[in-house]
Amino acid sequence: MVRTSVSSLAMLGGPRSVDAATRQPWPIVGPPEREAVLGVLASGKFTSAASGETQIPALEQEWAARVGTRHCVAVANGTIALSISLAAAGVQAGDEVIVPALSFVGSALAVAHIGAIPVFVDIDPVTFNIDPGALSGALSGRTAAVMPVHLHGLPADMEEVSGFARGNGLAIVEDAAQSHGVRYRDRVTGSIGDCGAFSLNVSKNLPTCGEGGLITTDDDKQADKITRMRQFGEWIPRSGERPYLSGILGWNGKMSAVQAAFTRAQLTRFDEWQAGRERVVRRFLDRVTPLSCFVPPTALDDRGHGWHILRFRIRPAAFELPPDHAETLRVTVMRALRAEGVPVSRYQSVPLCDQPVFADEGTAHRVTDVGTTRQVLADSFVLQHVHLNPDAGPALDSIADAMAKLWEHRTLISRMAADRHRADGRHPSPTNRRDSQ
Ligand SMILES: Cc1ncc(COP(=O)(O)O)c(C=O)c1O
């Protein structure tokens, strides 16, 4: 396909910028993963409860060493990792937990599932992470913990979050579901709070072939509690007979050995793949940054970035549109990019407080001003999955071509957005309509 920057938009019949054949799969499943999984099937030991099972403890040791914590406990998924971490950190029913309003719903459900109350606070407009300035406004006599989420792979402002939490006697549970192995100053995410909770969902930078989670902690007592909580609250002796006694309120949150073996195989290439991702994403961002219509994701000097999700804000001013056109402009840009073959999506259409489970179903929660979260959701779109494979360079090149093409046709895009805005007959403040994309 010949790509010229002056060709017309695909949504108007021009050539598509992105050839679907350039897409590379994620996760990468090769001989190491197949061998690892077959090895488990041959062993006949399938869960952490199976005597002599080796894959799960090996994964726990390897991940603890990488994060730099004394302990790691493998569990069934990232959501249960968060619930168990909160419970092990002492959060009880009726306590409040401060959660950023922009995250995957699992962050908030994990709080609600232990009977605690998520208190949603705003995000920073540049990092998309919890706004440290919003924390004190969320504090109440019932606040027990803060859950910073290292969203999209960029670590949250942990110095400020930790200072606030320590100053107010709160626990910190890091939601590190999207930030595997990412540096924050001289630490790694998951080693800064009381516990770090990771997801190994198949879409993550460190995936398994399905669902899985890891909890990291330095605290011996908490590690012991977490280990019991993942297995019905039981105390499991290292050897000898299982007493079948449940001493604390636990879950069945055990990981399967197949999941552990698959992730261990991924771990052997994790650094190489992350370095490859860093290269192709940086190159892509170098191409997209000069297009002044998009604000690319931010990297900061004192921390790494896992580049798990790439979020772009759209500048209405670059399209000579007023700020109140942000949402219709975003819808128009997404349509145009999709027509070019770019797999854009929103990754969250509403702040967590507007999720029907909270807003409509009455699940207990509290909300502070989340205006920035609304604004960011109105004017941004994301790329997910397409850039995770370290060989994503050609696909990202063609996505950059598509974005450049849009920029060249900005007058047209602007007119379409303005027409849509008029037709919608909607009014200034950007809202996040669930049906908007
Ligand atoms: C930020 C965040 N928190 C929590 C979760 C929940 O993880 P899981 O899907 O493994 O339950 C996810 C992943 O989906 C996530 O991205």
Short mmCIF file of C-alpha atoms and ligand atoms in Angstrom, two decimals:
data_model
loop_
_atom_site.label_atom_id
_atom_site.label_comp_id
_atom_site.label_asym_id
_atom_site.label_seq_id
_atom_site.Cartn_x
_atom_site.Cartn_y
_atom_site.Cartn_z
CA MET A 1 0.00 0.00 0.00
CA VAL A 2 1.37 3.40 -0.94
CA ARG A 3 1.02 5.81 1.92
CA THR A 4 1.21 9.46 1.08
CA SER A 5 0.49 12.10 3.61
CA VAL A 6 -1.73 13.97 1.16
CA SER A 7 -4.09 11.09 0.34
CA SER A 8 -7.64 11.62 1.44
CA LEU A 9 -9.06 10.30 4.67
CA ALA A 10 -10.09 6.64 4.64
CA MET A 11 -13.45 7.64 6.13
CA LEU A 12 -14.03 9.54 2.88
CA GLY A 13 -12.91 6.74 0.61
CA GLY A 14 -9.13 7.27 0.66
CA PRO A 15 -6.61 4.47 1.27
CA ARG A 16 -6.31 3.05 4.77
CA SER A 17 -3.05 3.94 6.50
CA VAL A 18 -2.76 0.76 8.56
CA ASP A 19 -2.32 -2.67 7.08
CA ALA A 20 -3.79 -5.16 9.56
CA ALA A 21 -1.10 -7.66 8.53
CA THR A 22 1.51 -5.57 10.36
CA ARG A 23 -0.18 -6.31 13.71
CA GLN A 24 1.91 -8.49 16.00
CA PRO A 25 0.30 -10.72 18.62
CA TRP A 26 0.30 -10.21 22.37
CA PRO A 27 1.07 -12.19 24.39
CA ILE A 28 3.83 -13.93 22.50
CA VAL A 29 3.37 -17.69 22.82
CA GLY A 30 6.46 -19.62 21.81
CA PRO A 31 8.23 -22.90 22.57
CA PRO A 32 9.17 -21.84 26.14
CA GLU A 33 5.49 -21.28 27.04
CA ARG A 34 4.39 -24.55 25.42
CA GLU A 35 7.12 -26.50 27.18
CA ALA A 36 6.32 -24.86 30.50
CA VAL A 37 2.60 -25.63 30.29
CA LEU A 38 3.17 -29.19 29.12
CA GLY A 39 5.62 -29.65 31.99
CA VAL A 40 2.87 -28.83 34.46
CA LEU A 41 0.44 -31.22 32.79
CA ALA A 42 3.08 -33.94 33.03
CA SER A 43 3.75 -33.15 36.71
CA GLY A 44 0.16 -33.69 37.77
CA LYS A 45 0.49 -30.85 40.32
CA PHE A 46 -1.91 -28.10 39.45
CA THR A 47 -2.38 -25.64 42.33
CA SER A 48 -0.41 -24.15 45.20
CA ALA A 49 -2.23 -26.60 47.45
CA ALA A 50 -0.65 -29.61 45.69
CA SER A 51 2.16 -30.99 47.78
CA GLY A 52 5.49 -30.67 45.96
CA GLU A 53 4.20 -28.20 43.35
CA THR A 54 7.19 -26.10 42.23
CA GLN A 55 6.07 -23.55 39.62
CA ILE A 56 4.09 -21.28 41.95
CA PRO A 57 6.76 -20.92 44.66
CA ALA A 58 9.39 -20.40 41.94
CA LEU A 59 7.34 -17.61 40.35
CA GLU A 60 6.82 -16.06 43.79
CA GLN A 61 10.55 -16.06 44.48
CA GLU A 62 11.46 -14.72 41.06
CA TRP A 63 8.93 -11.89 41.26
CA ALA A 64 9.86 -10.92 44.83
CA ALA A 65 13.52 -10.75 43.76
CA ARG A 66 12.66 -8.57 40.79
CA VAL A 67 10.44 -6.17 42.75
CA GLY A 68 12.82 -6.16 45.71
CA THR A 69 10.43 -7.33 48.42
CA ARG A 70 10.91 -10.10 50.96
CA HIS A 71 7.74 -11.86 49.85
CA CYS A 72 5.47 -12.49 46.91
CA VAL A 73 2.28 -14.52 47.05
CA ALA A 74 0.62 -15.74 43.85
CA VAL A 75 -3.16 -15.50 43.61
CA ALA A 76 -5.96 -16.05 41.11
CA ASN A 77 -6.18 -12.56 39.57
CA GLY A 78 -5.38 -8.89 40.12
CA THR A 79 -8.74 -7.97 41.62
CA ILE A 80 -8.51 -10.56 44.35
CA ALA A 81 -4.87 -9.51 44.85
CA LEU A 82 -6.17 -6.04 45.73
CA SER A 83 -8.94 -7.30 48.04
CA ILE A 84 -6.60 -9.64 49.88
CA SER A 85 -3.92 -6.93 50.15
CA LEU A 86 -6.40 -4.48 51.65
CA ALA A 87 -7.73 -7.06 54.09
CA ALA A 88 -4.22 -8.13 55.08
CA ALA A 89 -3.28 -4.48 55.61
CA GLY A 90 -6.10 -4.27 58.14
CA VAL A 91 -8.84 -2.56 56.12
CA GLN A 92 -12.22 -3.57 57.49
CA ALA A 93 -15.86 -3.31 56.48
CA GLY A 94 -17.00 0.31 56.77
CA ASP A 95 -13.48 1.73 56.38
CA GLU A 96 -12.81 4.12 53.54
CA VAL A 97 -10.15 3.62 50.88
CA ILE A 98 -9.05 6.50 48.63
CA VAL A 99 -8.99 5.43 44.98
CA PRO A 100 -8.32 7.50 41.84
CA ALA A 101 -11.44 8.11 39.73
CA LEU A 102 -9.64 6.94 36.60
CA SER A 103 -8.84 3.25 36.78
CA PHE A 104 -10.15 -0.12 35.79
CA VAL A 105 -13.30 -0.96 37.73
CA GLY A 106 -11.48 -3.84 39.45
CA SER A 107 -9.61 -1.30 41.63
CA ALA A 108 -12.90 -0.12 43.13
CA LEU A 109 -14.66 -3.49 43.21
CA ALA A 110 -11.78 -4.90 45.25
CA VAL A 111 -12.54 -2.30 47.93
CA ALA A 112 -16.30 -2.85 47.85
CA HIS A 113 -15.91 -6.63 48.07
CA ILE A 114 -14.41 -6.42 51.53
CA GLY A 115 -17.25 -4.15 52.63
CA ALA A 116 -15.05 -1.06 52.56
CA ILE A 117 -16.02 2.19 50.87
CA PRO A 118 -14.10 3.53 47.88
CA VAL A 119 -13.67 7.30 47.98
CA PHE A 120 -12.97 8.54 44.47
CA VAL A 121 -10.54 11.39 43.98
CA ASP A 122 -9.36 13.24 40.92
CA ILE A 123 -6.34 12.57 38.74
CA ASP A 124 -3.49 14.71 37.51
CA PRO A 125 -4.20 15.89 33.93
CA VAL A 126 -0.69 15.01 32.72
CA THR A 127 0.19 11.74 34.45
CA PHE A 128 -3.44 10.47 34.67
CA ASN A 129 -2.54 9.18 38.14
CA ILE A 130 -4.02 10.07 41.51
CA ASP A 131 -3.65 13.80 42.21
CA PRO A 132 -1.73 14.09 45.51
CA GLY A 133 -3.32 17.51 45.99
CA ALA A 134 -6.75 15.87 46.15
CA LEU A 135 -5.91 13.46 48.97
CA SER A 136 -6.47 15.64 52.00
CA GLY A 137 -9.92 16.65 50.75
CA ALA A 138 -10.91 12.98 50.73
CA LEU A 139 -9.77 12.23 54.26
CA SER A 140 -12.35 11.35 56.92
CA GLY A 141 -12.35 9.73 60.31
CA ARG A 142 -12.96 6.41 58.56
CA THR A 143 -10.12 6.54 56.01
CA ALA A 144 -7.96 3.45 56.40
CA ALA A 145 -5.93 3.21 53.18
CA VAL A 146 -4.92 4.78 49.89
CA MET A 147 -4.74 2.82 46.66
CA PRO A 148 -2.50 4.60 44.17
CA VAL A 149 -2.86 3.04 40.71
CA HIS A 150 0.19 3.17 38.43
CA LEU A 151 -2.08 3.73 35.50
CA HIS A 152 -0.99 2.84 31.97
CA GLY A 153 2.43 1.86 33.32
CA LEU A 154 3.50 5.23 34.75
CA PRO A 155 4.19 5.13 38.50
CA ALA A 156 2.03 7.43 40.62
CA ASP A 157 3.63 10.24 42.67
CA MET A 158 4.56 7.85 45.45
CA GLU A 159 6.64 10.27 47.51
CA GLU A 160 3.62 12.54 47.96
CA VAL A 161 1.17 9.64 48.38
CA SER A 162 3.43 7.94 50.94
CA GLY A 163 3.97 11.18 52.86
CA PHE A 164 0.21 11.72 53.09
CA ALA A 165 -0.49 8.12 54.06
CA ARG A 166 2.23 7.94 56.71
CA GLY A 167 1.21 11.33 58.10
CA ASN A 168 -2.35 10.10 58.56
CA GLY A 169 -1.66 6.53 59.62
CA LEU A 170 -3.07 4.99 56.45
CA ALA A 171 -2.06 1.80 54.70
CA ILE A 172 -0.92 1.95 51.09
CA VAL A 173 -1.90 -0.77 48.65
CA GLU A 174 -0.34 -0.14 45.25
CA ASP A 175 -2.44 -1.19 42.30
CA ALA A 176 0.46 -2.24 40.10
CA ALA A 177 -1.71 -4.19 37.65
CA GLN A 178 -0.32 -2.13 34.77
CA SER A 179 3.24 -1.44 35.97
CA HIS A 180 5.25 -4.65 36.06
CA GLY A 181 8.90 -4.04 36.79
CA VAL A 182 8.67 -0.26 36.45
CA ARG A 183 11.14 1.90 38.36
CA TYR A 184 10.09 4.74 40.62
CA ARG A 185 13.31 6.51 41.71
CA ASP A 186 15.37 3.81 43.42
CA ARG A 187 12.43 1.45 43.93
CA VAL A 188 10.23 -0.67 41.75
CA THR A 189 6.43 -0.39 41.79
CA GLY A 190 4.93 -2.89 44.18
CA SER A 191 7.73 -2.39 46.72
CA ILE A 192 6.77 1.08 47.97
CA GLY A 193 3.46 0.61 49.79
CA ASP A 194 2.49 -1.96 52.40
CA CYS A 195 1.53 -4.31 49.56
CA GLY A 196 1.72 -4.25 45.78
CA ALA A 197 -0.97 -6.01 43.74
CA PHE A 198 -0.21 -7.14 40.19
CA SER A 199 -2.45 -8.62 37.53
CA LEU A 200 -1.16 -11.30 35.17
CA ASN A 201 -4.23 -11.08 32.96
CA VAL A 202 -3.47 -12.10 29.39
CA SER A 203 -3.48 -8.44 28.26
CA LYS A 204 -0.82 -7.30 30.72
CA ASN A 205 2.87 -6.56 30.12
CA LEU A 206 3.64 -9.66 32.19
CA PRO A 207 0.81 -11.98 31.21
CA THR A 208 -0.26 -15.51 31.82
CA CYS A 209 -2.40 -17.64 29.52
CA GLY A 210 -5.57 -16.51 31.29
CA GLU A 211 -5.89 -14.98 34.74
CA GLY A 212 -3.44 -14.56 37.58
CA GLY A 213 -2.20 -12.13 40.21
CA LEU A 214 0.79 -11.49 42.46
CA ILE A 215 1.03 -9.70 45.81
CA THR A 216 4.33 -8.32 47.00
CA THR A 217 5.14 -7.21 50.54
CA ASP A 218 8.09 -6.79 52.89
CA ASP A 219 6.05 -7.60 55.96
CA ASP A 220 6.42 -11.19 57.20
CA LYS A 221 3.12 -11.16 59.11
CA GLN A 222 1.18 -9.75 56.19
CA ALA A 223 2.73 -12.30 53.83
CA ASP A 224 1.61 -15.06 56.14
CA LYS A 225 -1.91 -13.63 56.33
CA ILE A 226 -2.07 -13.24 52.53
CA THR A 227 -0.96 -16.85 52.05
CA ARG A 228 -3.74 -18.00 54.35
CA MET A 229 -6.29 -15.66 52.81
CA ARG A 230 -5.74 -17.07 49.35
CA GLN A 231 -6.70 -20.49 50.66
CA PHE A 232 -9.91 -20.20 52.68
CA GLY A 233 -8.07 -18.61 55.60
CA GLU A 234 -6.52 -21.98 56.37
CA TRP A 235 -3.23 -22.55 58.05
CA ILE A 236 -1.34 -24.95 55.81
CA PRO A 237 1.62 -26.71 57.45
CA ARG A 238 4.77 -27.13 55.34
CA SER A 239 4.58 -30.84 55.83
CA GLY A 240 2.24 -33.30 57.41
CA GLU A 241 -1.49 -33.49 57.38
CA ARG A 242 -3.78 -30.58 56.40
CA PRO A 243 -5.80 -29.68 59.51
CA TYR A 244 -8.77 -28.17 57.57
CA LEU A 245 -9.03 -25.27 59.98
CA SER A 246 -9.92 -21.82 58.77
CA GLY A 247 -8.82 -19.08 61.15
CA ILE A 248 -9.45 -15.90 59.14
CA LEU A 249 -11.96 -14.86 56.53
CA GLY A 250 -10.28 -16.07 53.36
CA TRP A 251 -11.01 -16.63 49.71
CA ASN A 252 -10.35 -19.38 47.26
CA GLY A 253 -7.78 -17.22 45.51
CA LYS A 254 -5.21 -19.83 44.57
CA MET A 255 -3.24 -19.62 41.36
CA SER A 256 -3.05 -22.56 39.00
CA ALA A 257 0.38 -24.03 38.28
CA VAL A 258 -0.22 -23.73 34.53
CA GLN A 259 -0.60 -19.96 34.94
CA ALA A 260 2.59 -19.76 36.99
CA ALA A 261 4.60 -21.81 34.52
CA PHE A 262 3.44 -19.71 31.58
CA THR A 263 4.35 -16.46 33.36
CA ARG A 264 7.75 -17.83 34.35
CA ALA A 265 8.44 -18.52 30.68
CA GLN A 266 7.43 -14.93 29.87
CA LEU A 267 9.66 -13.65 32.65
CA THR A 268 12.76 -15.06 30.98
CA ARG A 269 12.23 -12.61 28.09
CA PHE A 270 10.53 -9.81 30.06
CA ASP A 271 13.51 -7.41 30.09
CA GLU A 272 14.29 -7.94 26.43
CA TRP A 273 10.66 -7.35 25.46
CA GLN A 274 10.30 -4.31 27.70
CA ALA A 275 13.47 -2.82 26.16
CA GLY A 276 12.10 -3.52 22.67
CA ARG A 277 8.78 -1.91 23.63
CA GLU A 278 10.60 1.11 25.01
CA ARG A 279 12.43 1.49 21.68
CA VAL A 280 9.42 1.17 19.38
CA VAL A 281 7.14 3.28 21.57
CA ARG A 282 9.71 6.08 21.94
CA ARG A 283 10.24 6.11 18.19
CA PHE A 284 6.48 6.25 17.64
CA LEU A 285 6.08 9.09 20.15
CA ASP A 286 8.94 10.98 18.49
CA ARG A 287 6.92 10.91 15.30
CA VAL A 288 3.59 11.82 16.88
CA THR A 289 4.77 14.51 19.31
CA PRO A 290 5.35 17.19 16.62
CA LEU A 291 1.70 16.84 15.53
CA SER A 292 0.46 19.53 17.80
CA CYS A 293 -3.11 18.24 17.82
CA PHE A 294 -2.27 15.34 20.13
CA VAL A 295 -0.76 15.43 23.62
CA PRO A 296 1.26 12.21 23.83
CA PRO A 297 1.71 10.22 27.04
CA THR A 298 4.25 11.70 29.41
CA ALA A 299 7.46 10.09 30.64
CA LEU A 300 9.12 11.56 33.73
CA ASP A 301 12.83 11.64 34.54
CA ASP A 302 12.55 10.13 38.02
CA ARG A 303 10.60 7.04 36.97
CA GLY A 304 10.23 4.54 34.18
CA HIS A 305 7.15 3.85 32.09
CA GLY A 306 5.81 0.41 31.28
CA TRP A 307 3.94 1.85 28.24
CA HIS A 308 1.11 -0.56 29.01
CA ILE A 309 -1.49 1.78 27.49
CA LEU A 310 -0.80 4.88 25.40
CA ARG A 311 -3.29 7.68 26.08
CA PHE A 312 -3.46 10.71 23.81
CA ARG A 313 -5.35 13.87 24.66
CA ILE A 314 -6.65 15.90 21.75
CA ARG A 315 -6.20 19.68 21.72
CA PRO A 316 -9.35 21.40 20.44
CA ALA A 317 -7.35 24.64 20.00
CA ALA A 318 -5.12 22.92 17.42
CA PHE A 319 -8.29 22.31 15.41
CA GLU A 320 -9.37 25.90 16.05
CA LEU A 321 -12.31 24.64 18.08
CA PRO A 322 -13.40 25.93 21.49
CA PRO A 323 -12.81 23.70 24.55
CA ASP A 324 -16.48 22.71 24.73
CA HIS A 325 -16.03 20.80 21.45
CA ALA A 326 -13.56 18.38 23.08
CA GLU A 327 -15.91 15.43 23.20
CA THR A 328 -17.35 15.73 19.69
CA LEU A 329 -13.83 16.29 18.39
CA ARG A 330 -12.66 13.14 20.16
CA VAL A 331 -15.53 11.13 18.66
CA THR A 332 -14.71 12.47 15.18
CA VAL A 333 -10.98 11.79 15.55
CA MET A 334 -11.63 8.25 16.77
CA ARG A 335 -13.95 7.56 13.84
CA ALA A 336 -11.39 8.88 11.39
CA LEU A 337 -8.56 6.85 12.96
CA ARG A 338 -10.66 3.68 13.02
CA ALA A 339 -11.42 4.16 9.34
CA GLU A 340 -7.63 4.35 8.79
CA GLY A 341 -7.34 0.98 10.50
CA VAL A 342 -6.02 2.29 13.83
CA PRO A 343 -7.43 0.23 16.73
CA VAL A 344 -8.18 3.18 19.02
CA SER A 345 -10.38 2.73 22.06
CA ARG A 346 -11.28 4.71 25.16
CA TYR A 347 -10.09 2.55 28.05
CA GLN A 348 -12.74 3.70 30.51
CA SER A 349 -15.69 5.72 29.34
CA VAL A 350 -16.71 7.07 32.75
CA PRO A 351 -15.03 7.93 36.05
CA LEU A 352 -15.30 5.06 38.53
CA CYS A 353 -17.96 6.91 40.51
CA ASP A 354 -20.22 6.89 37.42
CA GLN A 355 -19.93 3.13 36.92
CA PRO A 356 -23.50 1.84 37.19
CA VAL A 357 -22.47 -0.48 40.02
CA PHE A 358 -21.81 2.63 42.11
CA ALA A 359 -23.95 5.34 40.52
CA ASP A 360 -27.11 3.31 39.93
CA GLU A 361 -26.94 0.20 42.07
CA GLY A 362 -26.19 1.91 45.34
CA THR A 363 -22.88 0.17 46.11
CA ALA A 364 -21.44 2.29 48.93
CA HIS A 365 -18.93 4.90 47.81
CA ARG A 366 -18.06 8.54 48.27
CA VAL A 367 -16.94 10.98 45.64
CA THR A 368 -14.95 14.21 45.65
CA ASP A 369 -14.53 16.58 42.71
CA VAL A 370 -13.46 14.50 39.71
CA GLY A 371 -13.62 17.23 37.05
CA THR A 372 -10.18 16.51 35.60
CA THR A 373 -11.02 12.83 35.19
CA ARG A 374 -14.16 13.80 33.27
CA GLN A 375 -12.23 16.21 31.09
CA VAL A 376 -9.52 13.65 30.30
CA LEU A 377 -12.10 11.01 29.44
CA ALA A 378 -13.90 13.47 27.19
CA ASP A 379 -10.85 14.49 25.18
CA SER A 380 -8.62 11.43 25.02
CA PHE A 381 -8.35 8.04 23.35
CA VAL A 382 -5.92 5.18 23.82
CA LEU A 383 -3.93 2.56 22.02
CA GLN A 384 -3.93 -0.80 23.78
CA HIS A 385 -2.29 -4.15 22.93
CA VAL A 386 -1.09 -3.07 19.46
CA HIS A 387 2.24 -1.74 20.75
CA LEU A 388 3.07 -4.40 23.35
CA ASN A 389 4.93 -6.77 21.06
CA PRO A 390 8.55 -5.56 20.71
CA ASP A 391 8.21 -6.04 16.93
CA ALA A 392 5.33 -3.53 16.79
CA GLY A 393 7.54 -0.96 14.97
CA PRO A 394 5.94 -1.32 11.49
CA ALA A 395 2.39 -1.26 12.91
CA LEU A 396 3.25 1.85 14.96
CA ASP A 397 4.83 3.50 11.91
CA SER A 398 1.59 3.13 10.01
CA ILE A 399 -0.40 4.41 13.01
CA ALA A 400 1.86 7.46 13.08
CA ASP A 401 1.15 7.86 9.33
CA ALA A 402 -2.58 7.78 10.09
CA MET A 403 -2.24 10.38 12.84
CA ALA A 404 -0.17 12.61 10.55
CA LYS A 405 -2.81 12.25 7.87
CA LEU A 406 -5.47 13.43 10.28
CA TRP A 407 -3.36 16.42 11.18
CA GLU A 408 -3.05 17.34 7.51
CA HIS A 409 -6.80 17.11 7.16
CA ARG A 410 -7.45 19.02 10.38
CA THR A 411 -9.65 21.63 8.70
CA LEU A 412 -11.96 18.89 7.50
CA ILE A 413 -11.90 17.07 10.85
CA SER A 414 -12.62 20.32 12.60
CA ARG A 415 -15.60 21.00 10.33
CA MET A 416 -16.98 17.48 10.92
CA ALA A 417 -16.62 17.88 14.69
CA ALA A 418 -18.30 21.27 14.64
CA ASP A 419 -21.17 19.88 12.53
CA ARG A 420 -21.55 16.99 14.92
CA HIS A 421 -21.49 19.29 17.89
CA ARG A 422 -24.25 21.39 16.34
CA ALA A 423 -26.29 18.33 15.39
CA ASP A 424 -25.97 16.89 18.86
CA GLY A 425 -27.33 20.17 20.16
CA ARG A 426 -25.31 19.57 23.24
CA HIS A 427 -23.97 22.11 25.59
CA PRO A 428 -20.55 23.16 26.80
CA SER A 429 -19.49 21.01 29.69
CA PRO A 430 -17.91 17.78 28.50
CA THR A 431 -19.74 14.77 29.80
CA ASN A 432 -18.98 11.18 29.15
CA ARG A 433 -21.93 9.73 27.43
CA ARG A 434 -21.81 5.96 27.60
CA ASP A 435 -22.99 5.76 24.02
CA SER A 436 -20.47 8.18 22.57
CA GLN A 437 -17.99 5.53 21.33
C1 LIG B 1 -5.48 -0.92 37.08
C2 LIG B 1 -6.06 -2.29 37.23
N1 LIG B 1 -6.47 -2.70 38.43
C3 LIG B 1 -6.97 -3.92 38.64
C4 LIG B 1 -7.09 -4.82 37.61
C5 LIG B 1 -7.69 -6.15 37.89
O1 LIG B 1 -6.87 -7.20 37.51
P1 LIG B 1 -7.52 -8.60 37.04
O2 LIG B 1 -8.16 -8.35 35.71
O3 LIG B 1 -6.36 -9.52 36.96
O4 LIG B 1 -8.49 -9.02 38.08
C6 LIG B 1 -6.64 -4.46 36.34
C7 LIG B 1 -6.64 -5.39 35.20
O5 LIG B 1 -7.47 -5.77 34.54
C8 LIG B 1 -6.14 -3.16 36.13
O6 LIG B 1 -5.73 -2.76 34.94
#
